[in-house]
DNA sequence: GACTGTGAAATCGTTCACAGCC
DNA sequence: GGCTGTGAACGATTTCACAGTC
């Protein structure tokens, strides 16, 4: 494993961007470049170069002044930091349409996540196949999670069932959960929870769209002043402000 | 320094939480309560009460001291702020498994989003049905978007196709885009872009999971110190913290 | 007494700007 | 000259704490 890493705790915001850099690095690697500058990575990841440098410096990074970063080294450093090289087993509960789509999502597998088992509580679902996996009843969770050493669970059930399923996952030994059900879940300390709410994203878009066509009244968009620095492009950022991102995607053109 | 800006706008972080409150309010309403306190809402939304109050104060909201917020009024205030009551038409491109799941996702419809048309470029998909909708060829985008006054697009294609589709959506007149493809997209000014990357969320969990099993070292995550008020507890919220955020892009570079 | 609204403080995150290395 | 690493400035967000209202 990675030996002497300066584990001075990486800021959350940076952690959330590491997967982005990883994706960008794959792109760069495919283009055949052995090294990449912070500006190059920034362009590929859609962030600003200073941020890239600061983020990478938290990893105790290996950039070379005058040159940039070695693509292979950096890729492996970030992977190590994220804990991706050890390959995680994942259990998914709820094989509705979303659950099925997630089970077959290629982006998981090629980042080191293997969906090892899928569950549902509907007896008419149990026994059917989703991809190569046979749907099992949620009651089987404890055995399967233990047997396969699964640490991560994905909840893709309706909101009503989610807390129950969540509790069962935790009881079975899962310690990280990704929730797609549109509800708040409570978990004990030591369990990590993240959520993706599809409708929330649309509502945020709605806000901006609404205020785009409403130039005045009530809450208005403040005109933004962009500083000089970069941005020679013809396409530029949307809306305004800075750019971090909390919930999002991965993967690039690799494979 | 900035000039004199009419900063009456709601902070991004707050906008991102409004949908959460909306969801919480529906829960509260269902429980039959006519009013709710900031603490009650906070518990239902999984955030802290002070944040709720601050957020709601940006709406110029009408809470009642000693009482709390009127559920119906607040619901309608937030909906109005988000622009939800006007009902948005949405076009979705890419009817793979994810696209199909999204098309049928109930959470959209009951927040005022109607998927009006679905598109794909695969000719063997065109003409098939997804729910009540017939898949159309992407070439039809301009006509359909114009005819149905669609302002929001969802991209659920593979990464390779996403920028192209994005450009076509914009050319057709769409001004807000939600991207599920695992890649960075560039959009012109005035177009709002948000993204959801399923695998990125898993990688963030991986980071925490990884560092959970490697505790040691003095420099650990500071155990968060809660002062007073908080959620019921025993179960506390996990990592969580903030939510999704902005989306942006700069620079156009490689293709 | 219960609860909101909000300045002010604390914290977190981003960007600048420049010294130092290749 | 090109580029990283990072202190320091800045900006945004969260939280505190309390005055004010019902």
XYZ file of C-alpha atoms in Angstrom, chain B residues 49-232:
184
model
C -31.878 24.501 12.396
C -29.826 27.667 12.113
C -29.194 26.873 8.498
C -32.876 26.426 7.864
C -33.663 29.803 9.350
C -30.926 31.555 7.473
C -31.903 29.893 4.225
C -35.551 30.732 4.616
C -34.774 34.292 5.538
C -33.337 34.759 2.045
C -36.769 34.129 0.633
C -37.987 37.012 2.730
C -39.966 34.359 4.358
C -42.796 34.532 6.711
C -42.097 32.566 9.807
C -43.998 33.400 12.954
C -42.004 33.914 16.086
C -43.109 31.663 18.826
C -44.893 29.446 16.312
C -42.835 28.416 13.350
C -43.614 28.362 9.660
C -46.955 27.755 8.054
C -46.454 24.616 6.043
C -48.717 25.506 3.167
C -47.397 29.035 2.802
C -43.804 27.997 2.989
C -44.303 25.208 0.505
C -45.745 27.592 -1.959
C -43.063 30.214 -1.324
C -40.283 27.755 -2.003
C -42.016 26.368 -5.058
C -42.395 29.864 -6.380
C -38.788 30.678 -5.701
C -37.626 27.606 -7.532
C -39.971 28.341 -10.396
C -41.650 24.996 -10.049
C -45.223 26.051 -10.345
C -44.914 26.900 -13.949
C -44.243 23.335 -15.020
C -41.259 22.637 -17.220
C -41.119 20.573 -20.348
C -38.041 18.410 -20.574
C -36.357 16.636 -23.465
C -34.266 13.566 -22.771
C -31.605 12.264 -25.101
C -30.283 8.742 -24.865
C -32.713 5.965 -24.131
C -30.302 3.415 -22.786
C -31.152 1.813 -19.498
C -30.412 4.965 -17.576
C -32.412 7.115 -19.956
C -35.345 4.770 -19.655
C -35.144 4.767 -15.905
C -35.065 8.546 -15.874
C -37.956 8.836 -18.272
C -40.089 6.798 -15.953
C -38.835 8.374 -12.770
C -41.860 9.467 -10.814
C -39.936 12.051 -8.838
C -39.753 14.318 -11.860
C -43.397 14.441 -12.698
C -44.566 15.291 -9.234
C -42.214 18.232 -8.969
C -43.490 19.857 -12.077
C -41.197 18.365 -14.683
C -42.752 16.633 -17.639
C -40.581 14.689 -19.994
C -42.167 15.677 -23.242
C -39.967 13.877 -25.725
C -37.163 11.340 -25.819
C -34.479 11.033 -28.454
C -31.766 8.696 -29.557
C -29.468 8.436 -32.519
C -29.616 4.677 -32.853
C -32.025 4.001 -35.661
C -33.157 0.752 -34.127
C -34.258 2.667 -31.043
C -36.158 5.278 -32.965
C -39.815 4.436 -33.077
C -39.802 2.251 -30.007
C -41.775 3.262 -26.957
C -40.473 4.376 -23.612
C -43.415 4.638 -21.344
C -45.981 6.659 -23.247
C -43.400 8.318 -25.458
C -42.115 7.286 -28.832
C -38.381 7.608 -29.300
C -37.513 10.164 -31.940
C -34.326 10.694 -33.850
C -32.062 13.444 -32.534
C -32.466 15.202 -35.860
C -35.970 16.035 -34.768
C -34.719 17.992 -31.783
C -35.076 21.481 -33.273
C -38.659 21.031 -34.337
C -39.790 19.297 -31.196
C -38.038 21.638 -28.795
C -39.488 24.635 -30.554
C -42.953 23.204 -30.897
C -43.184 22.134 -27.284
C -41.303 25.100 -25.853
C -38.830 22.881 -24.078
C -36.205 24.684 -22.029
C -34.523 21.834 -20.186
C -32.603 18.909 -21.610
C -31.303 15.759 -19.998
C -28.321 13.975 -21.497
C -28.165 10.258 -20.786
C -25.946 9.197 -23.642
C -22.492 7.622 -23.547
C -19.680 10.098 -22.893
C -18.540 10.036 -26.502
C -21.795 11.412 -27.786
C -22.500 13.859 -25.014
C -20.838 17.026 -26.289
C -22.442 16.595 -29.651
C -25.846 16.085 -28.183
C -25.250 19.010 -25.870
C -24.502 21.264 -28.832
C -27.586 20.067 -30.616
C -29.782 20.680 -27.617
C -28.469 24.183 -27.326
C -28.841 24.829 -31.022
C -32.415 23.685 -30.703
C -33.039 26.247 -28.005
C -32.587 24.454 -24.728
C -31.042 26.652 -22.047
C -30.611 24.312 -19.107
C -28.987 20.919 -19.245
C -28.628 18.087 -16.801
C -25.788 15.814 -17.817
C -25.541 12.188 -16.761
C -22.741 11.320 -19.152
C -19.415 10.915 -17.394
C -17.593 13.714 -19.114
C -17.037 17.445 -18.981
C -19.266 19.465 -21.245
C -18.731 22.943 -22.522
C -21.639 25.273 -22.967
C -21.947 28.854 -24.080
C -22.706 31.601 -21.657
C -26.318 31.765 -20.732
C -26.754 28.036 -20.723
C -26.885 26.417 -17.341
C -25.320 23.044 -16.877
C -25.445 20.629 -14.008
C -24.147 17.138 -13.816
C -24.750 13.925 -11.984
C -22.004 11.382 -12.055
C -22.940 8.157 -10.454
C -19.462 6.711 -10.227
C -17.974 9.813 -8.667
C -20.194 9.420 -5.670
C -18.986 5.883 -5.196
C -15.399 7.014 -5.403
C -15.973 9.559 -2.684
C -17.432 6.835 -0.517
C -14.436 4.724 -1.360
C -12.173 7.432 -0.046
C -13.923 7.503 3.280
C -14.205 3.761 3.490
C -10.545 3.432 2.709
C -9.532 5.896 5.375
C -11.902 4.358 7.866
C -10.029 1.120 7.831
C -6.772 2.999 8.090
C -7.471 4.955 11.244
C -4.205 5.585 13.091
C -2.208 8.762 13.120
C -2.902 11.730 15.286
C -4.053 13.869 12.429
C -7.428 12.409 11.953
C -10.699 13.879 11.022
C -11.666 16.034 13.899
C -14.715 14.501 15.496
C -17.340 17.042 14.901
C -18.368 18.824 17.996
C -21.981 19.524 18.202
C -22.961 22.134 20.633
C -26.554 22.309 21.452
C -29.562 21.487 19.410
C -29.359 18.791 16.904
C -31.374 16.046 15.420
C -32.881 13.341 17.535
